[in-house]
């Protein structure tokens, strides 16, 4: 208990000296207990100086701990309840478990997932160094509009990656974020609903932050931020920014969704491409002509007919123009 309190105090006063006496008095504990808590923080990788002037935090380890993320988080409700786990099977599974009684905006984060999942129960590789988190949202919208949450999340994370690391992030339909056609982030939105009410949406966001894409199977065409940005990044800042952008996009979801939809379209790498669509029931090729506001992709088949695809996978093919070039 003392450890968490000292951690919070030192993070709030990072870079400034605080006397052991002040800390002990503020928390109603002995100076020896302060010292013990400082020692246990150091053992976890915190750099804390000690001198006659007291203690000064120089750096915190790059862990997505509640106290550290919340200390600089400029949101009203997203991430205000922030649940940190060193390891979980899947943050989406845990978020769904707690969703019925959770506050709107609750975030579940894990440093490592042992059974991370993608769409259609595919595996999602989640080693240390990535950002694996799920946000529980309770929008007052009918279940039929739940796809909006997914679109808002794609736009939000794309904004965060573009703003923080100047990456040219594209959205590949339906919701992969890519850099140079390689996947840097995957999003999985799952809902709990009755016939006409949405109880919750759990938005699972997996970002390959500081990891070596060579450690993932080559066929996955994956990349990471550290690879694209040329070095490790601060994951805490990334989580904060992504949650802030998510709150902003989520706020527009009900009143001005067309703005989010427009941004989604303008960041799309799928539009105007030749694509192969694979759904549960069929496979076909064509040209991606439009992204509709309900998340559907409109594909013009070679026989001229138009197909609306609401769910499935999309492979980007080389365009006829590329082939001529
Ligand atoms: C997705 O599925 O892209 C959604 C991934 C969502 C992951 C987050 S992490 C936090 C939360 N908790 C969870 O358990 N899940 C969410 P999909 O479009 O089906 O892509 C899955 C495919 O991507 C796999 O079949 C692999 O080919 C590939 N893949 C797996 N791990 C990857 C990684 N780390 N980076 C890039 N590609 C990966």
mmCIF file of N, CA, C and O in Angstrom, residues 10 15 36 38 42 48 51 57 86 108 114 147 150 167-168 182 207 219 222 263 272 275 287 299:
data_model
loop_
_atom_site.group_PDB
_atom_site.id
_atom_site.type_symbol
_atom_site.label_atom_id
_atom_site.label_comp_id
_atom_site.label_asym_id
_atom_site.label_seq_id
_atom_site.Cartn_x
_atom_site.Cartn_y
_atom_site.Cartn_z
ATOM 1 N N UNK A 10 5.762 10.588 -5.696
ATOM 2 C CA UNK A 10 7.026 10.880 -6.378
ATOM 3 C C UNK A 10 6.806 11.183 -7.855
ATOM 4 O O UNK A 10 7.482 12.029 -8.434
ATOM 5 N N UNK A 15 11.242 14.932 -10.735
ATOM 6 C CA UNK A 15 12.276 15.933 -11.023
ATOM 7 C C UNK A 15 12.496 16.923 -9.890
ATOM 8 O O UNK A 15 13.418 17.735 -9.934
ATOM 9 N N UNK A 36 11.587 2.062 2.776
ATOM 10 C CA UNK A 36 11.321 0.705 2.288
ATOM 11 C C UNK A 36 10.542 0.728 0.956
ATOM 12 O O UNK A 36 10.841 -0.017 0.026
ATOM 13 N N UNK A 38 10.563 3.185 -1.196
ATOM 14 C CA UNK A 38 11.476 3.683 -2.234
ATOM 15 C C UNK A 38 12.353 2.533 -2.739
ATOM 16 O O UNK A 38 12.554 2.373 -3.950
ATOM 17 N N UNK A 42 12.686 1.107 -6.547
ATOM 18 C CA UNK A 42 13.967 1.011 -7.258
ATOM 19 C C UNK A 42 14.152 -0.381 -7.834
ATOM 20 O O UNK A 42 14.633 -0.541 -8.950
ATOM 21 N N UNK A 48 15.483 6.578 -8.506
ATOM 22 C CA UNK A 48 15.129 7.552 -7.465
ATOM 23 C C UNK A 48 16.401 7.934 -6.724
ATOM 24 O O UNK A 48 17.099 7.072 -6.195
ATOM 25 N N UNK A 51 19.123 12.019 -1.120
ATOM 26 C CA UNK A 51 20.193 12.862 -0.579
ATOM 27 C C UNK A 51 19.650 13.494 0.706
ATOM 28 O O UNK A 51 18.537 13.174 1.143
ATOM 29 N N UNK A 57 12.567 11.671 -8.054
ATOM 30 C CA UNK A 57 12.417 10.657 -9.098
ATOM 31 C C UNK A 57 13.012 11.163 -10.398
ATOM 32 O O UNK A 57 12.654 12.232 -10.877
ATOM 33 N N UNK A 86 0.151 -7.103 -15.280
ATOM 34 C CA UNK A 86 1.405 -7.464 -15.944
ATOM 35 C C UNK A 86 1.141 -8.492 -17.061
ATOM 36 O O UNK A 86 1.662 -8.364 -18.161
ATOM 37 N N UNK A 108 -8.543 -1.562 -19.747
ATOM 38 C CA UNK A 108 -7.812 -2.720 -19.222
ATOM 39 C C UNK A 108 -6.541 -2.870 -20.067
ATOM 40 O O UNK A 108 -6.625 -2.915 -21.297
ATOM 41 N N UNK A 114 -1.216 -13.687 -23.141
ATOM 42 C CA UNK A 114 -0.829 -15.064 -23.457
ATOM 43 C C UNK A 114 -1.790 -15.703 -24.449
ATOM 44 O O UNK A 114 -1.477 -16.732 -25.036
ATOM 45 N N UNK A 147 -20.785 -0.286 -35.136
ATOM 46 C CA UNK A 147 -19.594 -0.199 -36.005
ATOM 47 C C UNK A 147 -18.922 1.170 -35.880
ATOM 48 O O UNK A 147 -17.735 1.314 -36.128
ATOM 49 N N UNK A 150 -15.902 1.240 -33.715
ATOM 50 C CA UNK A 150 -14.750 0.671 -34.387
ATOM 51 C C UNK A 150 -14.053 1.693 -35.296
ATOM 52 O O UNK A 150 -12.828 1.825 -35.298
ATOM 53 N N UNK A 167 4.245 9.281 -38.581
ATOM 54 C CA UNK A 167 4.151 8.116 -39.455
ATOM 55 C C UNK A 167 3.014 8.324 -40.451
ATOM 56 O O UNK A 167 1.998 8.926 -40.120
ATOM 57 N N UNK A 168 3.225 7.841 -41.651
ATOM 58 C CA UNK A 168 2.177 7.917 -42.663
ATOM 59 C C UNK A 168 1.277 6.691 -42.475
ATOM 60 O O UNK A 168 1.451 5.672 -43.122
ATOM 61 N N UNK A 182 2.322 -2.414 -44.157
ATOM 62 C CA UNK A 182 2.573 -3.411 -43.111
ATOM 63 C C UNK A 182 1.772 -3.056 -41.868
ATOM 64 O O UNK A 182 1.670 -1.871 -41.506
ATOM 65 N N UNK A 207 -1.197 -2.510 -30.434
ATOM 66 C CA UNK A 207 -0.235 -1.713 -31.202
ATOM 67 C C UNK A 207 1.161 -2.314 -31.035
ATOM 68 O O UNK A 207 1.643 -2.486 -29.909
ATOM 69 N N UNK A 219 5.012 -13.937 -42.962
ATOM 70 C CA UNK A 219 3.790 -13.892 -43.760
ATOM 71 C C UNK A 219 2.764 -12.907 -43.221
ATOM 72 O O UNK A 219 1.819 -12.548 -43.918
ATOM 73 N N UNK A 222 4.014 -7.623 -40.839
ATOM 74 C CA UNK A 222 3.859 -6.745 -39.663
ATOM 75 C C UNK A 222 5.027 -5.781 -39.550
ATOM 76 O O UNK A 222 6.119 -6.042 -40.053
ATOM 77 N N UNK A 263 -12.861 11.348 -42.270
ATOM 78 C CA UNK A 263 -11.439 11.160 -41.938
ATOM 79 C C UNK A 263 -11.045 9.698 -42.167
ATOM 80 O O UNK A 263 -9.951 9.401 -42.646
ATOM 81 N N UNK A 272 -10.112 2.893 -53.984
ATOM 82 C CA UNK A 272 -9.548 2.977 -55.334
ATOM 83 C C UNK A 272 -8.524 1.900 -55.638
ATOM 84 O O UNK A 272 -7.791 2.024 -56.607
ATOM 85 N N UNK A 275 -8.836 -5.080 -55.171
ATOM 86 C CA UNK A 275 -8.835 -5.879 -53.946
ATOM 87 C C UNK A 275 -9.395 -7.274 -54.190
ATOM 88 O O UNK A 275 -10.161 -7.500 -55.141
ATOM 89 N N UNK A 287 -12.719 -3.581 -57.637
ATOM 90 C CA UNK A 287 -12.086 -2.317 -57.262
ATOM 91 C C UNK A 287 -12.875 -1.696 -56.114
ATOM 92 O O UNK A 287 -14.104 -1.591 -56.192
ATOM 93 N N UNK A 299 -17.534 -2.607 -53.463
ATOM 94 C CA UNK A 299 -16.545 -3.116 -54.419
ATOM 95 C C UNK A 299 -17.210 -3.329 -55.780
ATOM 96 O O UNK A 299 -18.233 -4.017 -55.881
#
